[in-house]
XYZ file of C-alpha atoms in Angstrom:
321
model
C 23.807 -9.828 4.358
C 24.715 -6.149 4.765
C 21.443 -4.729 6.188
C 22.433 -1.142 6.354
C 23.830 -1.207 2.732
C 20.291 -2.271 1.632
C 18.794 0.801 3.341
C 21.384 3.324 1.980
C 21.339 1.791 -1.429
C 17.519 1.932 -1.597
C 17.618 5.528 -0.714
C 20.324 6.282 -3.319
C 18.436 4.452 -6.115
C 15.218 6.127 -5.244
C 16.744 9.613 -5.147
C 18.682 9.166 -8.422
C 15.713 7.752 -10.433
C 12.783 10.056 -9.440
C 10.371 8.429 -12.061
C 10.111 5.606 -9.404
C 8.248 8.105 -7.210
C 5.433 8.332 -9.778
C 4.797 4.703 -10.395
C 5.384 3.669 -6.799
C 2.721 6.132 -5.711
C 0.004 4.084 -7.585
C 1.558 0.529 -6.863
C -0.466 0.062 -3.564
C 2.774 -1.099 -1.771
C 3.902 2.181 -0.367
C 5.436 3.009 3.059
C 2.919 5.838 3.526
C -0.871 6.217 3.056
C -3.743 8.465 3.779
C -6.292 7.819 6.422
C -9.645 9.490 6.644
C -11.740 9.589 9.740
C -14.561 11.687 11.142
C -16.362 12.129 14.437
C -20.119 12.222 14.652
C -21.828 13.881 17.633
C -25.019 12.016 18.983
C -28.182 13.923 19.494
C -30.361 13.788 22.532
C -33.507 13.383 20.462
C -35.063 9.956 20.943
C -36.010 8.201 17.692
C -37.610 4.843 17.592
C -35.984 2.153 15.490
C -39.040 1.852 13.455
C -38.923 5.464 12.490
C -35.336 5.304 11.507
C -35.993 2.178 9.471
C -38.896 3.965 7.666
C -36.792 7.089 7.015
C -33.921 4.961 5.624
C -36.249 2.924 3.373
C -37.905 6.050 2.104
C -34.570 7.720 1.305
C -33.278 4.571 -0.520
C -36.446 4.210 -2.571
C -36.376 7.869 -3.499
C -32.679 7.737 -4.581
C -32.252 4.174 -5.900
C -30.977 5.368 -9.288
C -28.339 7.516 -7.716
C -27.258 4.711 -5.405
C -26.921 2.176 -8.209
C -24.916 4.790 -10.228
C -22.515 5.387 -7.291
C -22.004 1.687 -6.602
C -21.240 1.025 -10.353
C -18.938 3.995 -10.451
C -17.196 2.929 -7.243
C -16.667 -0.666 -8.565
C -15.301 0.634 -11.890
C -12.823 2.856 -10.127
C -11.760 0.110 -7.716
C -11.081 -2.307 -10.651
C -9.284 0.326 -12.639
C -7.009 1.334 -9.769
C -6.484 -2.316 -8.881
C -5.193 -3.038 -12.349
C -3.157 0.179 -12.414
C -1.573 -0.753 -9.159
C -0.624 -4.198 -10.507
C 1.151 -2.482 -13.412
C 2.912 0.096 -11.287
C 3.957 -2.676 -8.818
C 5.665 -4.754 -11.459
C 7.226 -1.662 -13.084
C 8.625 -0.411 -9.666
C 10.036 -3.769 -8.637
C 11.645 -4.430 -12.014
C 13.069 -0.893 -12.300
C 14.511 -1.064 -8.693
C 16.224 -4.455 -9.563
C 17.658 -3.268 -12.896
C 19.108 -0.067 -11.204
C 20.443 -2.328 -8.421
C 22.238 -4.329 -11.114
C 23.384 -0.991 -12.600
C 21.852 -1.656 -16.019
C 20.365 1.194 -18.053
C 16.605 1.411 -17.473
C 13.816 4.007 -17.784
C 10.110 4.838 -17.343
C 9.201 3.294 -20.744
C 10.909 0.063 -20.021
C 9.520 -0.087 -16.543
C 6.039 0.483 -17.773
C 6.258 -2.206 -20.383
C 7.705 -4.647 -17.817
C 4.745 -3.890 -15.524
C 2.242 -4.578 -18.320
C 4.012 -7.849 -18.982
C 3.373 -9.111 -15.447
C 0.087 -7.254 -14.846
C -2.287 -10.212 -14.891
C 0.029 -12.435 -12.823
C 0.183 -9.666 -10.203
C -3.601 -9.335 -10.328
C -4.001 -13.093 -9.675
C -1.438 -12.953 -6.948
C -3.142 -10.183 -5.039
C -6.479 -11.862 -5.380
C -5.008 -14.967 -3.863
C -3.673 -12.839 -0.963
C -7.074 -11.359 -0.480
C -8.563 -14.807 -0.403
C -6.065 -15.749 2.301
C -6.949 -12.649 4.403
C -10.641 -12.863 3.895
C -11.504 -15.366 6.647
C -9.744 -13.346 9.412
C -11.520 -10.137 8.164
C -14.865 -11.838 7.978
C -14.576 -13.416 11.527
C -13.528 -10.097 13.124
C -16.253 -8.126 11.269
C -18.846 -10.717 12.460
C -17.634 -10.411 16.031
C -17.741 -6.615 15.883
C -21.229 -6.677 14.463
C -22.410 -9.215 17.048
C -20.904 -7.013 19.818
C -22.663 -3.942 18.496
C -25.985 -5.840 18.395
C -25.552 -7.068 21.960
C -24.921 -3.550 23.305
C -27.867 -2.132 21.266
C -30.117 -4.828 22.827
C -28.633 -3.856 26.227
C -27.139 -7.349 26.678
C -24.042 -6.072 28.330
C -22.827 -9.410 29.572
C -22.674 -10.995 26.133
C -21.410 -7.757 24.721
C -18.460 -7.623 27.149
C -17.633 -11.289 26.339
C -17.689 -10.595 22.670
C -15.372 -7.610 23.245
C -12.865 -9.740 25.021
C -13.164 -12.450 22.355
C -12.649 -9.884 19.483
C -9.543 -8.499 21.183
C -8.082 -11.986 21.705
C -8.827 -12.898 18.046
C -7.255 -9.626 16.818
C -4.068 -10.305 18.856
C -3.912 -13.836 17.573
C -4.329 -12.732 13.999
C -1.317 -10.439 14.142
C 1.341 -13.207 13.357
C -0.780 -14.457 10.563
C -1.143 -10.905 9.033
C 2.659 -10.532 9.328
C 2.986 -13.772 7.481
C 0.691 -12.408 4.684
C 2.808 -9.344 4.612
C 5.909 -11.245 3.874
C 3.995 -13.398 1.289
C 3.118 -10.110 -0.468
C 6.624 -8.657 -0.308
C 8.460 -11.691 -1.407
C 5.888 -13.161 -3.701
C 5.490 -10.023 -5.739
C 9.148 -9.931 -6.337
C 9.282 -13.562 -7.268
C 6.604 -12.872 -9.967
C 8.428 -9.945 -11.380
C 12.135 -11.081 -11.058
C 11.901 -14.883 -11.458
C 8.942 -14.848 -14.002
C 6.767 -17.423 -12.142
C 3.065 -17.793 -11.729
C 0.909 -16.534 -8.873
C 0.535 -19.805 -6.945
C 4.187 -20.599 -7.427
C 5.105 -17.117 -6.122
C 3.188 -17.722 -2.925
C 5.026 -21.127 -2.462
C 8.375 -19.448 -3.234
C 7.627 -16.607 -0.764
C 6.595 -19.129 1.882
C 9.701 -21.210 1.550
C 11.978 -18.196 1.465
C 10.414 -16.766 4.689
C 10.920 -19.951 6.684
C 14.278 -20.599 5.098
C 15.562 -17.141 6.133
C 13.089 -16.446 9.015
C 15.651 -14.570 11.216
C 17.030 -12.461 8.362
C 13.435 -11.605 7.164
C 12.420 -10.464 10.625
C 15.504 -8.231 10.870
C 14.637 -6.750 7.429
C 11.122 -6.040 8.635
C 12.347 -4.502 11.980
C 14.839 -2.297 10.106
C 12.071 -1.197 7.663
C 9.812 -0.252 10.528
C 12.606 1.736 12.181
C 13.393 3.533 9.048
C 9.750 4.211 8.468
C 9.310 5.678 11.919
C 12.376 7.892 11.445
C 11.126 9.126 8.077
C 7.686 9.825 9.364
C 9.059 12.061 12.180
C 11.418 13.790 9.817
C 8.686 14.581 7.226
C 6.136 15.430 9.931
C 8.533 18.031 11.338
C 9.228 19.471 7.858
C 5.446 19.532 7.075
C 4.773 21.268 10.341
C 7.085 24.131 9.414
C 4.577 24.849 6.558
C 1.301 23.757 8.097
C 1.609 25.344 11.525
C 1.905 28.983 10.350
C -0.954 28.447 7.954
C -3.086 26.980 10.790
C -2.299 29.854 13.142
C -3.129 32.481 10.527
C -6.315 30.610 9.605
C -7.415 30.411 13.252
C -6.756 34.165 13.707
C -8.798 34.998 10.589
C -11.626 32.696 11.643
C -11.770 34.127 15.227
C -12.000 37.646 13.682
C -14.740 36.656 11.267
C -12.728 37.468 8.223
C -13.778 36.160 4.820
C -10.071 35.718 3.898
C -10.012 32.385 5.752
C -11.458 30.606 2.760
C -8.805 31.736 0.188
C -6.271 30.803 2.813
C -7.673 27.235 3.126
C -7.522 26.968 -0.777
C -3.906 28.170 -0.762
C -2.969 25.785 2.064
C -4.542 22.875 0.088
C -2.769 23.802 -3.094
C 0.554 23.965 -1.184
C 0.139 20.939 1.050
C -1.440 18.524 -1.401
C 1.468 18.473 -3.845
C 3.973 18.255 -1.064
C 2.010 15.256 0.467
C 1.950 13.462 -2.950
C 5.628 13.977 -3.528
C 6.525 12.750 -0.056
C 4.173 9.826 -0.354
C 5.737 8.882 -3.710
C 9.206 9.111 -2.383
C 8.379 6.947 0.630
C 6.569 4.410 -1.513
C 9.493 4.224 -4.000
C 11.986 3.813 -1.123
C 9.970 1.124 0.650
C 9.485 -0.837 -2.610
C 13.185 -0.568 -3.589
C 14.174 -1.544 -0.098
C 12.191 -4.825 -0.181
C 13.415 -5.546 -3.750
C 16.998 -5.246 -2.640
C 16.346 -7.308 0.427
C 14.663 -10.035 -1.663
C 17.681 -10.211 -3.951
C 20.107 -10.693 -1.101
C 18.074 -12.883 1.317
C 18.505 -16.207 -0.470
C 22.234 -16.918 -0.758
C 21.670 -20.120 -2.576
C 19.585 -18.507 -5.392
C 21.176 -17.841 -8.792
C 23.463 -14.928 -9.062
C 21.491 -11.664 -9.667
C 22.707 -11.332 -13.214
C 20.976 -14.631 -14.120
C 17.561 -13.487 -12.772
C 16.388 -11.678 -15.811
C 17.380 -13.935 -18.626
C 13.736 -14.723 -19.443
C 12.827 -10.993 -19.654
C 15.427 -8.693 -20.737
C 14.502 -5.092 -21.247
C 13.150 -4.227 -24.645
C 15.560 -2.725 -27.080
C 15.098 0.965 -27.911
C 13.662 1.674 -31.310
C 16.116 2.132 -34.121
C 16.941 5.831 -34.959
C 15.681 7.009 -38.412
C 18.307 8.861 -40.296
C 17.559 10.891 -43.388
């Protein structure tokens, strides 16, 4: 297996077929993401737990309609984007494989291919969530118990729970890596080999342990490429962001009202750049794993026989007058 050829070919396919950037951005399998965090300063004012509970209960009772509406809206958006991600995932994988085989393929064919495997991908991802759920629940329970212990000033039990949480988190790393490989290999088995969700998990498990050394090398190379790309794009983004930040800080220090138009301009400039970069990184990462999957199993059928069950739809006949 020529590992570096997989990397360079994934970049070449991604750059030559830019529609992959769009569908990969919504596939949920990208090499980049957005993280949101905030810091909250604590006040010195002492408030009793009973007062806090009363205030929270009063606020909830006064805004129960708004809370229910937001919960329902959130669930609808989660389900909609989950299904959209399943379609885009199948479309991206199939398109990358077809371009790797140097067959003609386009956005319309990719979308129809994604719709074909949509529900299988949905079931597959739900199975992966079920496999990851026990670890998440145990860690969440330990974190909650730790917080309760420190709130009740039981520092001995809290320290023990902290140590236990750290040990469990470290022990869960190999399992989470295993689930990562199941996701990458199983998704491609669904799309390229036209099998069901449970069969795809079995296929991914067998391929991983059959080619464990090669799979780990593929993962390490993907991590190295991801780090290099992150540094490169961070430096490029800093060329645009740093001057805007300096000008904004100067305007803010002088009390000028022009700082708000500058913020709007900065968002309008940086947001599209961030989306384009994220789409490119997602497409490259998805293409990379698709090419790696096609080359890992040397005893699998030749690539040209993978798609006999699902050839691309034929273009509509041209109407001539």
